[in-house]
Each structure stands twice: as C-alpha cells, then as structure tokens.
Amino acid sequence: MLTISKVPMDETPQKSPRSLTPKPRYPSVSRKSPSLERIAPSPDKIPTIWLRTCYSEGSDRSHEALVRSIDRSNTTNGECRILNDANHCDFGDDWEQLFDICPELLQPPREDWALHQRRQHEAKAALKRFAEGGLASIPSALFESLSYCGGEDLEEFVGEVLQSGVHKTHVVTRLILEDEEAVQTGNVAVMFVDALGRIVRMKRIEVGELEHLNGVRVDAHWDDMVDWEEGKLGEEYQLGGMCEDLLLENIRNA
C-alpha cells in the first residue's frame, strides 16, 4: 500500500553543496584508491553509496556496530557500496569531496541525459496540470489507484504523490553518510542527491530502519521507503531555493 508523508521543510539539511552551478569535475588520480575505483554505479539503477567520513579515535568500533545492523547480502551483491577508507575518504563535514573524486556518481542511469530530462519535464507537466485542474486532471487509471490510499483529503494526497514524483526524477545517487553524528548517535544521514551534488531530500535514520539494506529490494520503487517519504527537502528544493519551481505551492501561486 502506497503511503506518502507530507515532506517537512522547516529544517535545513546538515550541509549544502559548495557550488550551486555546474562546474567541471575531474577525478584526482592520486586520491582515487582501488576502493573508489570499484564503486562505478550499475548502469540501470540509482546507486547507493555508504560513505564513512569520520575516522576519529574509537570510531572503528562504532562503524563495525553500524555495519553489523544491515543485511550483508544486499551490500555484497552490489545494492550498496561501503566506502571505509581513512586514507581517501576522511572528508569530515565536507562529504561532497566524494563527487570531485568520483564524478560518475552524478550521472543518471545509463548516462542518458535526454531520458533524464524528459522524465523531469513529464513529471513537472503532470504536477502543473494538477495545480491548474485539480483531481479532474488526473488520468482515470491513476486516480483510481490513488483513491484507495488518499483517505479523506484525496486532493492533498495526490498533490504530494505528484510532487514526490517530480523530485524523484532529479535524484541520481542515494548517499548514506556515516559522519561524526552517526558515530555518536547511531543515526546515519540518508541523502538523495541530484546531478549538481545538491540534496533533494535527507533524513537521519537508525541503520536498522534502512529497508533497502535490510532485506527489501527497492529497484525503481525506492521512493516508497521511509527515508524518502519522511525526508526533509534540501535547501535548494524548498521555497526560496533554486528549485522552488518544482513545488506544487509555488506552481499554484505563479
């Protein structure tokens, strides 16, 4: 059963990208270790990367405890790549350095930019039709499927589903960040990142709640997972951000 939680926008994600405009990215050959070479994403899937950036004294024990909480079979079968390399991934708060070393993680599946942009356009067009025409603009088959899940406020629910679909088309990588806060609390930061390295959504979550790494195969339906549904919008995807035009509220008020 599909459930969509209203995405809160009242908190700023932990860290925003250094640059909000495209820039050339070149992998540093001297920094790209064998472990980083092996994280080339699957051509047909949004990759999931577990990035450890905290290597302070005593953090090794915390890391092992966190990793023991996940389903190893999903990890070793390539559903998630764990980057645990103090020599090359000791980024501290500057986790975006990963994309400077591995720019391929900011590519859409199959590096098909035309398809990536077409899906973005189609999803936004559907959201705009809904903003202008309400439930009457929804195709009958989609309306029937969503009406079973929407409860009393069906229009609000459908709007959230369509807006979620728009944001989903911008995601190219799912990053699980094991930073200092994760070491201290056991809650990793799950970040869905767009092609410019900006956070689309983010949620702090206990490792045991990561359905994707605990026996649930996600494939194309990762937007049904709790870390996406309950994630907070990234700074640039909120009202006032560079991607505010993707918000239903903004489209209605345009």
mmCIF file of N, CA and C in Angstrom, residues 29 49 56 70 104 121 131 139 146 151 177 200 203 210 213 219 229 239 251:
data_model
loop_
_atom_site.group_PDB
_atom_site.id
_atom_site.type_symbol
_atom_site.label_atom_id
_atom_site.label_comp_id
_atom_site.label_asym_id
_atom_site.label_seq_id
_atom_site.Cartn_x
_atom_site.Cartn_y
_atom_site.Cartn_z
ATOM 1 N N VAL A 29 43.544 11.494 -9.715
ATOM 2 C CA VAL A 29 44.122 10.166 -9.850
ATOM 3 C C VAL A 29 44.874 9.769 -8.588
ATOM 4 N N ILE A 49 25.460 4.528 -2.000
ATOM 5 C CA ILE A 49 26.829 4.572 -1.521
ATOM 6 C C ILE A 49 26.833 4.840 -0.021
ATOM 7 N N SER A 56 37.700 9.266 13.666
ATOM 8 C CA SER A 56 38.274 9.683 14.943
ATOM 9 C C SER A 56 38.550 8.468 15.822
ATOM 10 N N ILE A 70 23.100 -4.089 9.171
ATOM 11 C CA ILE A 70 22.487 -4.164 7.857
ATOM 12 C C ILE A 70 22.564 -5.579 7.302
ATOM 13 N N GLU A 104 31.379 10.264 -11.654
ATOM 14 C CA GLU A 104 30.424 9.355 -12.300
ATOM 15 C C GLU A 104 29.182 9.118 -11.446
ATOM 16 N N HIS A 121 10.697 16.671 -17.218
ATOM 17 C CA HIS A 121 9.695 17.507 -17.884
ATOM 18 C C HIS A 121 8.303 16.903 -17.759
ATOM 19 N N ALA A 131 -2.034 21.287 -10.584
ATOM 20 C CA ALA A 131 -2.133 22.593 -9.924
ATOM 21 C C ALA A 131 -3.213 23.444 -10.560
ATOM 22 N N PRO A 139 -5.358 11.273 -14.856
ATOM 23 C CA PRO A 139 -5.867 10.162 -15.676
ATOM 24 C C PRO A 139 -6.658 9.184 -14.819
ATOM 25 N N LEU A 146 -4.848 5.798 -6.798
ATOM 26 C CA LEU A 146 -4.529 6.680 -5.678
ATOM 27 C C LEU A 146 -5.702 6.874 -4.735
ATOM 28 N N GLY A 151 -7.415 8.569 1.586
ATOM 29 C CA GLY A 151 -8.193 8.927 2.764
ATOM 30 C C GLY A 151 -9.140 10.082 2.481
ATOM 31 N N LEU A 177 25.425 8.568 4.795
ATOM 32 C CA LEU A 177 26.581 9.246 5.367
ATOM 33 C C LEU A 177 26.818 8.804 6.817
ATOM 34 N N VAL A 200 18.329 16.602 -2.530
ATOM 35 C CA VAL A 200 16.907 16.675 -2.860
ATOM 36 C C VAL A 200 16.085 16.412 -1.605
ATOM 37 N N LYS A 203 17.240 12.457 5.426
ATOM 38 C CA LYS A 203 16.661 12.019 6.693
ATOM 39 C C LYS A 203 17.719 11.336 7.544
ATOM 40 N N LEU A 210 16.720 1.092 7.733
ATOM 41 C CA LEU A 210 17.024 1.219 6.308
ATOM 42 C C LEU A 210 16.512 -0.018 5.579
ATOM 43 N N LEU A 213 18.575 -1.851 2.943
ATOM 44 C CA LEU A 213 19.714 -2.663 3.354
ATOM 45 C C LEU A 213 19.317 -3.730 4.360
ATOM 46 N N ASP A 219 14.927 -1.414 -6.117
ATOM 47 C CA ASP A 219 14.957 -1.175 -7.545
ATOM 48 C C ASP A 219 14.370 0.209 -7.853
ATOM 49 N N GLU A 229 10.182 9.070 1.951
ATOM 50 C CA GLU A 229 8.866 9.612 2.280
ATOM 51 C C GLU A 229 8.927 10.617 3.421
ATOM 52 N N LEU A 239 11.008 26.416 -0.737
ATOM 53 C CA LEU A 239 10.635 27.746 -1.206
ATOM 54 C C LEU A 239 11.799 28.701 -0.968
ATOM 55 N N ILE A 251 3.923 26.523 -7.856
ATOM 56 C CA ILE A 251 3.255 26.485 -9.165
ATOM 57 C C ILE A 251 1.854 27.093 -9.065
#
